[in-house]
Amino acid sequence: MSATTGPLGLPGRLARFAPWVRERSAALHPGPWNRSALTLVAITLVLVVLGLVMSFSASVVTAAEQGNAFDEFQRQLLWAGLGVPVFFITAAVHVHWWRRVAKWLMLLALAALFAVLMVGVGAAETGSDRWLQLGPLRAQPSELAKLATVLFLADVMARKKASFGPRLPLAHLLVPALPLLGLQAVLLMMEPDLGTTLLMAAIVFLVLFIEGLELRWIGLGAVVTAFGGLALASTAAYRMDRIRGWLEAEADPMGAGWQLIQSLTALGSGGWLGTGLGTGRGKWNYVPNPHTDFIFAVIGEELGLLGAMATLSLFAVIAGIGLGVAARTTDPFSRTVAFVIAGWVTGQAILNVMTVVGLLPITGVTLPLVSAGGSSLVTTLVSLAILVSIARSSTAEPDAS
């Protein structure tokens, strides 16, 4: 018998592993496509395309002044070229794979938050060290920390419920959630990044809410977070200027109130249908950070009220589908992850829009998938792909295709 064809040869050995490979492949497969999953994919891709178009339109003036009108667009296109394939790969993997790596992802995120504060590693921009500069790669660890926090806490809570029952005592809910939040808040404020710190607090409290924390404790946490945010804001002059510009914009139109006034001017000049794609005037050094924090103002000016409302409606659909997926799944880990990802992405969008229209002080929080920023784009794509995977794993929908 030939050594290459016998039971001990290479084909025979491979055959012995075939059942194991099939079993592992089936375990990692999330399930058939259904309406919720397909709708999430379509909306995500529409928002990515919208982001590419609007980031080019919003950044072209500033980029041209720096020598290359396509510079910001090319960078965002490169990140999208990386993020979209990762999105589809993630959507094809069962969410339980992410549960297995959740603690390692959390450790990686914390290590990156530490690393960004190290001299020679953090890349300073606009007065803060929020990025890691490793050769040509530039990433913002706080974006990874958001997703890692969701997955890690969802895994911890699922394990606790398996051991102690569905109704966890207060101490089991708060530990390790609050200590983890405290550590991340310290690291983020050392950058400093108050907006992301507050958003991280919101993510943690979303996890605690879906895990059963009573509303009175949620309310107390919101009050403490609000007062803590005000206290931290008072420690920096530029943050107090943002608050003054929000409360009394017209009192200092050329100073603290400049950002809000120019944002509202751009939105108001768009009318119902907008001035036309690429024709907005706000991006001509009037609206600050038009391709990141204030890209919604450029959307309102160039695409009008209808374009702005259409953008918001896409996030509303994400929220609706995410909540529906969370309600259908019977797996505690998947339910928490689906609920929090939907709440985080849409909540961040609402927060961004509220700052642009003057309902909240400027926080520096971007519009997911639309604002320029590679780390945010890729992390949001991975997060929504996990939501797609959970939607595919749900067997409650009869329309699987």
mmCIF file of C-alpha atoms in Angstrom:
data_model
loop_
_atom_site.group_PDB
_atom_site.id
_atom_site.type_symbol
_atom_site.label_atom_id
_atom_site.label_comp_id
_atom_site.label_asym_id
_atom_site.label_seq_id
_atom_site.Cartn_x
_atom_site.Cartn_y
_atom_site.Cartn_z
ATOM 1 C CA MET A 1 0.000 0.000 0.000
ATOM 2 C CA SER A 2 1.383 3.385 -0.987
ATOM 3 C CA ALA A 3 2.408 5.744 1.815
ATOM 4 C CA THR A 4 0.698 8.547 -0.010
ATOM 5 C CA THR A 5 -2.632 6.825 -0.454
ATOM 6 C CA GLY A 6 -2.910 4.519 2.565
ATOM 7 C CA PRO A 7 -4.802 5.348 5.731
ATOM 8 C CA LEU A 8 -1.618 6.747 7.265
ATOM 9 C CA GLY A 9 -0.750 8.828 4.221
ATOM 10 C CA LEU A 10 -1.541 12.505 3.718
ATOM 11 C CA PRO A 11 -5.019 11.983 2.188
ATOM 12 C CA GLY A 12 -5.932 9.644 5.015
ATOM 13 C CA ARG A 13 -4.778 12.088 7.649
ATOM 14 C CA LEU A 14 -6.673 14.931 6.000
ATOM 15 C CA ALA A 15 -9.778 12.747 5.889
ATOM 16 C CA ARG A 16 -9.566 12.242 9.632
ATOM 17 C CA PHE A 17 -9.724 16.020 10.108
ATOM 18 C CA ALA A 18 -12.602 16.555 7.675
ATOM 19 C CA PRO A 19 -15.399 16.002 10.257
ATOM 20 C CA TRP A 20 -13.647 18.395 12.664
ATOM 21 C CA VAL A 21 -13.332 21.026 9.933
ATOM 22 C CA ARG A 22 -17.004 20.644 8.985
ATOM 23 C CA GLU A 23 -18.046 20.889 12.621
ATOM 24 C CA ARG A 24 -15.972 24.012 13.252
ATOM 25 C CA SER A 25 -17.161 25.635 10.025
ATOM 26 C CA ALA A 26 -20.790 24.977 10.928
ATOM 27 C CA ALA A 27 -20.229 26.407 14.413
ATOM 28 C CA LEU A 28 -18.788 29.609 12.951
ATOM 29 C CA HIS A 29 -21.522 30.032 10.341
ATOM 30 C CA PRO A 30 -24.118 32.545 11.559
ATOM 31 C CA GLY A 31 -27.045 31.203 9.549
ATOM 32 C CA PRO A 32 -29.062 32.109 6.440
ATOM 33 C CA TRP A 33 -29.593 35.644 5.190
ATOM 34 C CA ASN A 34 -32.906 37.261 6.080
ATOM 35 C CA ARG A 35 -34.609 40.586 5.581
ATOM 36 C CA SER A 36 -33.130 42.230 8.682
ATOM 37 C CA ALA A 37 -29.587 41.226 7.790
ATOM 38 C CA LEU A 38 -29.904 42.302 4.157
ATOM 39 C CA THR A 39 -31.466 45.638 5.127
ATOM 40 C CA LEU A 40 -28.641 46.330 7.573
ATOM 41 C CA VAL A 41 -26.077 45.590 4.864
ATOM 42 C CA ALA A 42 -27.817 47.885 2.389
ATOM 43 C CA ILE A 43 -28.137 50.785 4.839
ATOM 44 C CA THR A 44 -24.540 50.414 5.984
ATOM 45 C CA LEU A 45 -23.234 50.562 2.424
ATOM 46 C CA VAL A 46 -25.432 53.564 1.607
ATOM 47 C CA LEU A 47 -24.049 55.432 4.614
ATOM 48 C CA VAL A 48 -20.471 54.520 3.640
ATOM 49 C CA VAL A 49 -21.014 55.866 0.119
ATOM 50 C CA LEU A 50 -22.690 58.978 1.519
ATOM 51 C CA GLY A 51 -19.719 59.455 3.819
ATOM 52 C CA LEU A 52 -17.234 59.171 0.958
ATOM 53 C CA VAL A 53 -19.138 61.667 -1.166
ATOM 54 C CA MET A 54 -19.728 64.178 1.620
ATOM 55 C CA SER A 55 -16.244 63.887 3.123
ATOM 56 C CA PHE A 56 -14.797 64.737 -0.290
ATOM 57 C CA SER A 57 -17.175 67.652 -0.740
ATOM 58 C CA ALA A 58 -16.581 68.937 2.788
ATOM 59 C CA SER A 59 -12.783 68.577 2.773
ATOM 60 C CA VAL A 60 -11.918 69.601 -0.769
ATOM 61 C CA VAL A 61 -11.339 73.289 0.054
ATOM 62 C CA THR A 62 -9.049 72.737 3.037
ATOM 63 C CA ALA A 63 -7.238 69.884 1.282
ATOM 64 C CA ALA A 64 -6.706 72.023 -1.839
ATOM 65 C CA GLU A 65 -5.204 74.776 0.288
ATOM 66 C CA GLN A 66 -2.731 72.196 1.600
ATOM 67 C CA GLY A 67 -1.728 71.140 -1.905
ATOM 68 C CA ASN A 68 -3.903 68.120 -2.784
ATOM 69 C CA ALA A 69 -7.673 68.480 -3.099
ATOM 70 C CA PHE A 70 -8.102 64.689 -3.014
ATOM 71 C CA ASP A 71 -5.911 64.019 0.026
ATOM 72 C CA GLU A 72 -8.646 63.530 2.658
ATOM 73 C CA PHE A 73 -10.901 61.678 0.215
ATOM 74 C CA GLN A 74 -8.127 59.287 -0.801
ATOM 75 C CA ARG A 75 -7.391 58.514 2.836
ATOM 76 C CA GLN A 76 -11.054 57.868 3.583
ATOM 77 C CA LEU A 77 -11.424 55.767 0.439
ATOM 78 C CA LEU A 78 -8.446 53.667 1.536
ATOM 79 C CA TRP A 79 -10.049 53.023 4.938
ATOM 80 C CA ALA A 80 -13.347 52.171 3.253
ATOM 81 C CA GLY A 81 -11.508 49.759 0.962
ATOM 82 C CA LEU A 82 -10.184 48.058 4.081
ATOM 83 C CA GLY A 83 -13.355 48.273 6.143
ATOM 84 C CA VAL A 84 -15.953 47.017 3.658
ATOM 85 C CA PRO A 85 -14.289 43.610 3.054
ATOM 86 C CA VAL A 86 -13.797 43.264 6.820
ATOM 87 C CA PHE A 87 -17.490 44.072 7.200
ATOM 88 C CA PHE A 88 -18.547 41.168 4.979
ATOM 89 C CA ILE A 89 -16.063 38.785 6.565
ATOM 90 C CA THR A 90 -17.353 39.673 10.027
ATOM 91 C CA ALA A 91 -20.970 39.294 8.906
ATOM 92 C CA ALA A 92 -20.132 35.732 7.818
ATOM 93 C CA VAL A 93 -18.777 34.715 11.245
ATOM 94 C CA HIS A 94 -20.964 33.667 14.159
ATOM 95 C CA VAL A 95 -21.052 36.203 16.988
ATOM 96 C CA HIS A 96 -19.815 33.572 19.446
ATOM 97 C CA TRP A 97 -16.381 33.811 17.855
ATOM 98 C CA TRP A 98 -16.252 37.376 19.132
ATOM 99 C CA ARG A 99 -17.249 36.154 22.564
ATOM 100 C CA ARG A 100 -14.208 33.908 22.613
ATOM 101 C CA VAL A 101 -11.844 36.779 21.885
ATOM 102 C CA ALA A 102 -13.672 39.463 23.896
ATOM 103 C CA LYS A 103 -11.281 39.537 26.859
ATOM 104 C CA TRP A 104 -8.234 39.601 24.588
ATOM 105 C CA LEU A 105 -9.756 42.415 22.562
ATOM 106 C CA MET A 106 -10.376 44.332 25.802
ATOM 107 C CA LEU A 107 -6.769 43.844 26.892
ATOM 108 C CA LEU A 108 -5.576 45.005 23.477
ATOM 109 C CA ALA A 109 -7.752 48.120 23.664
ATOM 110 C CA LEU A 110 -6.489 49.003 27.148
ATOM 111 C CA ALA A 111 -2.887 48.453 26.063
ATOM 112 C CA ALA A 112 -3.464 50.736 23.081
ATOM 113 C CA LEU A 113 -4.984 53.428 25.319
ATOM 114 C CA PHE A 114 -1.873 53.230 27.490
ATOM 115 C CA ALA A 115 0.399 53.267 24.451
ATOM 116 C CA VAL A 116 -1.176 56.393 22.993
ATOM 117 C CA LEU A 117 0.015 58.313 26.059
ATOM 118 C CA MET A 118 3.629 57.209 25.624
ATOM 119 C CA VAL A 119 6.089 59.747 24.299
ATOM 120 C CA GLY A 120 6.873 59.079 20.681
ATOM 121 C CA VAL A 121 3.848 56.834 20.100
ATOM 122 C CA GLY A 122 0.896 59.174 20.447
ATOM 123 C CA ALA A 123 0.302 61.455 17.473
ATOM 124 C CA ALA A 124 -0.793 64.865 18.751
ATOM 125 C CA GLU A 125 -3.530 66.683 16.905
ATOM 126 C CA THR A 126 -5.679 69.621 17.933
ATOM 127 C CA GLY A 127 -4.050 69.706 21.341
ATOM 128 C CA SER A 128 -4.597 66.082 22.341
ATOM 129 C CA ASP A 129 -2.910 62.698 21.917
ATOM 130 C CA ARG A 130 -5.627 60.392 20.599
ATOM 131 C CA TRP A 131 -3.871 58.495 17.830
ATOM 132 C CA LEU A 132 -1.232 55.809 17.466
ATOM 133 C CA GLN A 133 1.313 56.557 14.777
ATOM 134 C CA LEU A 134 3.052 53.331 13.743
ATOM 135 C CA GLY A 135 4.735 53.972 10.418
ATOM 136 C CA PRO A 136 2.081 54.847 7.816
ATOM 137 C CA LEU A 137 -0.735 53.509 10.004
ATOM 138 C CA ARG A 138 -2.665 55.946 12.165
ATOM 139 C CA ALA A 139 -5.408 54.635 14.429
ATOM 140 C CA GLN A 140 -7.501 55.894 17.346
ATOM 141 C CA PRO A 141 -7.546 53.288 20.157
ATOM 142 C CA SER A 142 -10.673 54.746 21.772
ATOM 143 C CA GLU A 143 -12.719 53.472 18.824
ATOM 144 C CA LEU A 144 -11.530 49.917 19.427
ATOM 145 C CA ALA A 145 -12.214 50.379 23.147
ATOM 146 C CA LYS A 146 -15.903 51.067 22.470
ATOM 147 C CA LEU A 147 -16.457 47.750 20.698
ATOM 148 C CA ALA A 148 -14.223 45.835 23.090
ATOM 149 C CA THR A 149 -16.175 47.180 26.072
ATOM 150 C CA VAL A 150 -19.477 46.019 24.604
ATOM 151 C CA LEU A 151 -18.226 42.508 23.865
ATOM 152 C CA PHE A 152 -16.304 42.091 27.121
ATOM 153 C CA LEU A 153 -19.106 43.242 29.430
ATOM 154 C CA ALA A 154 -21.723 41.245 27.496
ATOM 155 C CA ASP A 155 -19.582 38.128 27.922
ATOM 156 C CA VAL A 156 -19.014 38.766 31.644
ATOM 157 C CA MET A 157 -22.732 39.340 32.271
ATOM 158 C CA ALA A 158 -23.711 36.220 30.309
ATOM 159 C CA ARG A 159 -21.311 34.121 32.380
ATOM 160 C CA LYS A 160 -22.623 35.580 35.620
ATOM 161 C CA LYS A 161 -26.233 34.910 34.634
ATOM 162 C CA ALA A 162 -25.333 31.314 33.812
ATOM 163 C CA SER A 163 -23.980 30.953 37.353
ATOM 164 C CA PHE A 164 -26.296 33.138 39.445
ATOM 165 C CA GLY A 165 -29.545 33.271 37.474
ATOM 166 C CA PRO A 166 -31.193 35.868 35.225
ATOM 167 C CA ARG A 167 -31.560 38.548 37.936
ATOM 168 C CA LEU A 168 -28.103 39.592 39.036
ATOM 169 C CA PRO A 169 -27.500 41.390 42.349
ATOM 170 C CA LEU A 170 -26.424 45.018 42.156
ATOM 171 C CA ALA A 171 -22.809 44.228 43.022
ATOM 172 C CA HIS A 172 -22.541 41.691 40.181
ATOM 173 C CA LEU A 173 -23.945 44.249 37.753
ATOM 174 C CA LEU A 174 -21.598 47.033 38.764
ATOM 175 C CA VAL A 175 -18.417 44.931 38.923
ATOM 176 C CA PRO A 176 -16.416 44.933 36.709
ATOM 177 C CA ALA A 177 -18.409 47.480 34.672
ATOM 178 C CA LEU A 178 -17.776 50.563 36.813
ATOM 179 C CA PRO A 179 -14.096 49.839 37.594
ATOM 180 C CA LEU A 180 -13.490 49.292 33.867
ATOM 181 C CA LEU A 181 -15.291 52.540 33.047
ATOM 182 C CA GLY A 182 -13.227 54.372 35.649
ATOM 183 C CA LEU A 183 -9.953 53.081 34.217
ATOM 184 C CA GLN A 184 -10.954 53.989 30.675
ATOM 185 C CA ALA A 185 -12.159 57.436 31.778
ATOM 186 C CA VAL A 186 -8.783 58.167 33.359
ATOM 187 C CA LEU A 187 -6.910 57.061 30.230
ATOM 188 C CA LEU A 188 -9.226 58.983 27.900
ATOM 189 C CA MET A 189 -9.078 62.171 29.943
ATOM 190 C CA MET A 190 -5.284 62.005 29.951
ATOM 191 C CA GLU A 191 -5.397 62.415 26.150
ATOM 192 C CA PRO A 192 -7.715 64.429 26.787
ATOM 193 C CA ASP A 193 -11.006 63.370 25.172
ATOM 194 C CA LEU A 194 -14.087 64.329 27.172
ATOM 195 C CA GLY A 195 -16.557 63.533 24.378
ATOM 196 C CA THR A 196 -15.420 59.925 24.048
ATOM 197 C CA THR A 197 -15.304 59.578 27.840
ATOM 198 C CA LEU A 198 -18.977 60.544 28.088
ATOM 199 C CA LEU A 199 -19.852 58.272 25.169
ATOM 200 C CA MET A 200 -18.029 55.377 26.853
ATOM 201 C CA ALA A 201 -20.063 56.003 30.006
ATOM 202 C CA ALA A 202 -23.241 55.861 27.923
ATOM 203 C CA ILE A 203 -22.162 52.533 26.392
ATOM 204 C CA VAL A 204 -21.474 51.010 29.814
ATOM 205 C CA PHE A 205 -24.819 52.161 31.171
ATOM 206 C CA LEU A 206 -26.563 50.756 28.085
ATOM 207 C CA VAL A 207 -25.037 47.382 28.918
ATOM 208 C CA LEU A 208 -26.144 47.676 32.541
ATOM 209 C CA PHE A 209 -29.649 48.721 31.487
ATOM 210 C CA ILE A 210 -30.203 45.728 29.238
ATOM 211 C CA GLU A 211 -28.724 43.467 31.939
ATOM 212 C CA GLY A 212 -31.351 44.601 34.423
ATOM 213 C CA LEU A 213 -29.973 47.581 36.348
ATOM 214 C CA GLU A 214 -32.916 49.505 37.820
ATOM 215 C CA LEU A 215 -33.837 52.844 36.293
ATOM 216 C CA ARG A 216 -33.197 54.699 39.540
ATOM 217 C CA TRP A 217 -29.559 53.626 39.393
ATOM 218 C CA ILE A 218 -29.396 54.494 35.707
ATOM 219 C CA GLY A 219 -30.776 57.941 36.532
ATOM 220 C CA LEU A 220 -28.287 58.391 39.347
ATOM 221 C CA GLY A 221 -25.478 57.385 37.028
ATOM 222 C CA ALA A 222 -26.671 59.889 34.412
ATOM 223 C CA VAL A 223 -26.718 62.700 36.989
ATOM 224 C CA VAL A 224 -23.260 61.806 38.284
ATOM 225 C CA THR A 225 -21.934 61.605 34.719
ATOM 226 C CA ALA A 226 -23.453 64.979 33.839
ATOM 227 C CA PHE A 227 -21.967 66.720 36.875
ATOM 228 C CA GLY A 228 -18.678 64.927 36.319
ATOM 229 C CA GLY A 229 -18.647 66.127 32.723
ATOM 230 C CA LEU A 230 -19.269 69.712 33.825
ATOM 231 C CA ALA A 231 -16.515 69.463 36.426
ATOM 232 C CA LEU A 232 -14.063 68.141 33.841
ATOM 233 C CA ALA A 233 -15.141 70.798 31.348
ATOM 234 C CA SER A 234 -14.333 73.522 33.878
ATOM 235 C CA THR A 235 -10.714 72.354 34.040
ATOM 236 C CA ALA A 236 -9.943 73.497 30.480
ATOM 237 C CA ALA A 237 -10.526 76.962 29.004
ATOM 238 C CA TYR A 238 -11.399 75.652 25.541
ATOM 239 C CA ARG A 239 -14.145 73.435 26.974
ATOM 240 C CA MET A 240 -15.649 76.375 28.880
ATOM 241 C CA ASP A 241 -15.508 78.397 25.659
ATOM 242 C CA ARG A 242 -17.573 75.673 23.986
ATOM 243 C CA ILE A 243 -20.179 75.876 26.737
ATOM 244 C CA ARG A 244 -20.287 79.673 26.559
ATOM 245 C CA GLY A 245 -20.506 79.491 22.781
ATOM 246 C CA TRP A 246 -23.424 77.104 23.140
ATOM 247 C CA LEU A 247 -25.306 79.189 25.718
ATOM 248 C CA GLU A 248 -24.476 82.655 24.363
ATOM 249 C CA ALA A 249 -23.359 82.208 20.768
ATOM 250 C CA GLU A 250 -24.558 85.626 19.617
ATOM 251 C CA ALA A 251 -22.684 87.362 22.434
ATOM 252 C CA ASP A 252 -19.354 86.362 20.830
ATOM 253 C CA PRO A 253 -20.055 85.609 17.153
ATOM 254 C CA MET A 254 -16.404 85.906 16.104
ATOM 255 C CA GLY A 255 -15.072 83.875 19.029
ATOM 256 C CA ALA A 256 -16.740 81.249 21.202
ATOM 257 C CA GLY A 257 -19.991 81.392 19.227
ATOM 258 C CA TRP A 258 -18.375 81.092 15.795
ATOM 259 C CA GLN A 259 -18.741 77.323 15.414
ATOM 260 C CA LEU A 260 -22.424 77.148 16.303
ATOM 261 C CA ILE A 261 -23.406 80.251 14.325
ATOM 262 C CA GLN A 262 -21.658 79.042 11.173
ATOM 263 C CA SER A 263 -23.157 75.587 11.578
ATOM 264 C CA LEU A 264 -26.669 76.963 11.883
ATOM 265 C CA THR A 265 -26.048 79.345 8.978
ATOM 266 C CA ALA A 266 -25.016 76.446 6.750
ATOM 267 C CA LEU A 267 -28.031 74.379 7.780
ATOM 268 C CA GLY A 268 -30.425 77.297 7.286
ATOM 269 C CA SER A 269 -29.088 78.180 3.847
ATOM 270 C CA GLY A 270 -29.816 74.701 2.523
ATOM 271 C CA GLY A 271 -33.584 75.036 2.481
ATOM 272 C CA TRP A 272 -35.651 72.032 1.492
ATOM 273 C CA LEU A 273 -33.495 70.689 -1.352
ATOM 274 C CA GLY A 274 -30.099 72.202 -0.625
ATOM 275 C CA THR A 275 -27.747 74.336 -2.662
ATOM 276 C CA GLY A 276 -26.498 71.316 -4.593
ATOM 277 C CA LEU A 277 -23.785 68.762 -4.023
ATOM 278 C CA GLY A 278 -20.409 70.467 -3.828
ATOM 279 C CA THR A 279 -21.798 74.011 -3.936
ATOM 280 C CA GLY A 280 -22.016 74.758 -0.226
ATOM 281 C CA ARG A 281 -20.248 77.864 1.092
ATOM 282 C CA GLY A 282 -19.882 76.813 4.724
ATOM 283 C CA LYS A 283 -16.901 74.563 3.980
ATOM 284 C CA TRP A 284 -14.963 77.578 2.668
ATOM 285 C CA ASN A 285 -13.334 78.083 6.063
ATOM 286 C CA TYR A 286 -16.582 79.029 7.765
ATOM 287 C CA VAL A 287 -17.924 75.804 9.257
ATOM 288 C CA PRO A 288 -15.194 74.297 11.498
ATOM 289 C CA ASN A 289 -14.103 70.706 10.880
ATOM 290 C CA PRO A 290 -16.632 70.339 8.057
ATOM 291 C CA HIS A 291 -15.518 66.810 7.118
ATOM 292 C CA THR A 292 -15.578 65.417 10.683
ATOM 293 C CA ASP A 293 -17.536 66.928 13.599
ATOM 294 C CA PHE A 294 -19.740 69.201 11.465
ATOM 295 C CA ILE A 295 -20.290 67.129 8.342
ATOM 296 C CA PHE A 296 -24.027 67.083 9.072
ATOM 297 C CA ALA A 297 -24.065 70.867 8.583
ATOM 298 C CA VAL A 298 -22.563 70.372 5.111
ATOM 299 C CA ILE A 299 -25.181 67.694 4.373
ATOM 300 C CA GLY A 300 -27.953 70.080 5.433
ATOM 301 C CA GLU A 301 -26.560 72.877 3.296
ATOM 302 C CA GLU A 302 -25.853 70.920 0.119
ATOM 303 C CA LEU A 303 -28.611 68.283 0.278
ATOM 304 C CA GLY A 304 -31.181 70.349 2.154
ATOM 305 C CA LEU A 305 -33.634 69.385 4.859
ATOM 306 C CA LEU A 306 -34.788 66.371 2.860
ATOM 307 C CA GLY A 307 -31.237 65.052 2.549
ATOM 308 C CA ALA A 308 -30.570 65.618 6.238
ATOM 309 C CA MET A 309 -33.792 63.869 7.245
ATOM 310 C CA ALA A 310 -33.061 60.985 4.876
ATOM 311 C CA THR A 311 -29.681 60.556 6.568
ATOM 312 C CA LEU A 312 -31.288 60.497 10.003
ATOM 313 C CA SER A 313 -33.928 58.037 8.802
ATOM 314 C CA LEU A 314 -31.194 55.538 7.888
ATOM 315 C CA PHE A 315 -29.921 55.600 11.462
ATOM 316 C CA ALA A 316 -33.499 55.242 12.706
ATOM 317 C CA VAL A 317 -33.881 52.066 10.640
ATOM 318 C CA ILE A 318 -30.635 50.708 12.120
ATOM 319 C CA ALA A 319 -32.047 51.352 15.581
ATOM 320 C CA GLY A 320 -35.343 49.659 14.761
ATOM 321 C CA ILE A 321 -33.726 46.589 13.235
ATOM 322 C CA GLY A 322 -31.191 46.334 16.043
ATOM 323 C CA LEU A 323 -33.870 46.425 18.720
ATOM 324 C CA GLY A 324 -35.912 43.848 16.807
ATOM 325 C CA VAL A 325 -32.934 41.536 16.480
ATOM 326 C CA ALA A 326 -32.171 41.925 20.195
ATOM 327 C CA ALA A 327 -35.778 41.098 21.069
ATOM 328 C CA ARG A 328 -35.830 37.937 18.916
ATOM 329 C CA THR A 329 -32.598 36.303 20.002
ATOM 330 C CA THR A 330 -32.660 34.006 23.016
ATOM 331 C CA ASP A 331 -28.911 34.071 23.621
ATOM 332 C CA PRO A 332 -28.082 36.532 26.469
ATOM 333 C CA PHE A 333 -24.718 37.533 24.986
ATOM 334 C CA SER A 334 -26.139 38.173 21.513
ATOM 335 C CA ARG A 335 -29.108 40.083 22.931
ATOM 336 C CA THR A 336 -26.906 42.472 24.886
ATOM 337 C CA VAL A 337 -24.477 42.994 22.013
ATOM 338 C CA ALA A 338 -27.276 43.668 19.503
ATOM 339 C CA PHE A 339 -29.052 46.115 21.790
ATOM 340 C CA VAL A 340 -25.929 48.067 22.726
ATOM 341 C CA ILE A 341 -24.460 48.250 19.217
ATOM 342 C CA ALA A 342 -27.742 49.585 17.864
ATOM 343 C CA GLY A 343 -27.999 52.064 20.735
ATOM 344 C CA TRP A 344 -24.377 53.130 20.512
ATOM 345 C CA VAL A 345 -24.314 53.766 16.738
ATOM 346 C CA THR A 346 -27.642 55.569 16.574
ATOM 347 C CA GLY A 347 -27.064 57.347 19.884
ATOM 348 C CA GLN A 348 -23.726 58.679 18.657
ATOM 349 C CA ALA A 349 -25.433 59.897 15.486
ATOM 350 C CA ILE A 350 -28.088 61.693 17.539
ATOM 351 C CA LEU A 351 -25.429 63.221 19.781
ATOM 352 C CA ASN A 352 -23.510 64.520 16.773
ATOM 353 C CA VAL A 353 -26.615 66.042 15.198
ATOM 354 C CA MET A 354 -27.678 67.645 18.479
ATOM 355 C CA THR A 355 -24.336 69.424 18.734
ATOM 356 C CA VAL A 356 -24.521 70.571 15.107
ATOM 357 C CA VAL A 357 -28.000 72.090 15.573
ATOM 358 C CA GLY A 358 -27.113 73.637 18.934
ATOM 359 C CA LEU A 359 -29.096 71.424 21.313
ATOM 360 C CA LEU A 360 -25.882 70.346 23.087
ATOM 361 C CA PRO A 361 -22.408 71.856 23.484
ATOM 362 C CA ILE A 362 -19.780 70.745 21.003
ATOM 363 C CA THR A 363 -18.393 67.385 22.122
ATOM 364 C CA GLY A 364 -16.160 66.333 19.231
ATOM 365 C CA VAL A 365 -18.266 63.223 18.590
ATOM 366 C CA THR A 366 -18.450 62.310 14.896
ATOM 367 C CA LEU A 367 -21.311 61.039 12.714
ATOM 368 C CA PRO A 368 -20.820 57.254 12.363
ATOM 369 C CA LEU A 369 -19.882 55.989 8.877
ATOM 370 C CA VAL A 370 -20.275 59.496 7.432
ATOM 371 C CA SER A 371 -17.652 61.683 9.114
ATOM 372 C CA ALA A 372 -14.090 61.289 7.907
ATOM 373 C CA GLY A 373 -11.966 59.103 10.159
ATOM 374 C CA GLY A 374 -10.551 55.670 9.442
ATOM 375 C CA SER A 375 -10.609 54.166 12.929
ATOM 376 C CA SER A 376 -14.220 55.173 13.477
ATOM 377 C CA LEU A 377 -15.268 53.903 10.049
ATOM 378 C CA VAL A 378 -13.680 50.454 10.406
ATOM 379 C CA THR A 379 -14.832 49.963 14.008
ATOM 380 C CA THR A 380 -18.386 50.972 13.172
ATOM 381 C CA LEU A 381 -18.397 48.654 10.148
ATOM 382 C CA VAL A 382 -17.210 45.732 12.298
ATOM 383 C CA SER A 383 -19.822 46.541 14.955
ATOM 384 C CA LEU A 384 -22.673 46.655 12.447
ATOM 385 C CA ALA A 385 -21.383 43.470 10.821
ATOM 386 C CA ILE A 386 -21.639 41.752 14.212
ATOM 387 C CA LEU A 387 -25.235 42.992 14.351
ATOM 388 C CA VAL A 388 -25.782 41.505 10.883
ATOM 389 C CA SER A 389 -24.342 38.205 12.108
ATOM 390 C CA ILE A 390 -26.719 38.189 15.076
ATOM 391 C CA ALA A 391 -29.620 38.953 12.734
ATOM 392 C CA ARG A 392 -28.622 35.963 10.586
ATOM 393 C CA SER A 393 -28.394 33.789 13.692
ATOM 394 C CA SER A 394 -31.979 34.596 14.645
ATOM 395 C CA THR A 395 -34.421 31.868 13.618
ATOM 396 C CA ALA A 396 -37.526 33.907 14.404
ATOM 397 C CA GLU A 397 -37.785 35.393 10.915
ATOM 398 C CA PRO A 398 -39.634 33.249 8.388
ATOM 399 C CA ASP A 399 -38.203 35.121 5.376
ATOM 400 C CA ALA A 400 -34.737 33.560 5.359
ATOM 401 C CA SER A 401 -33.416 33.393 1.846
#
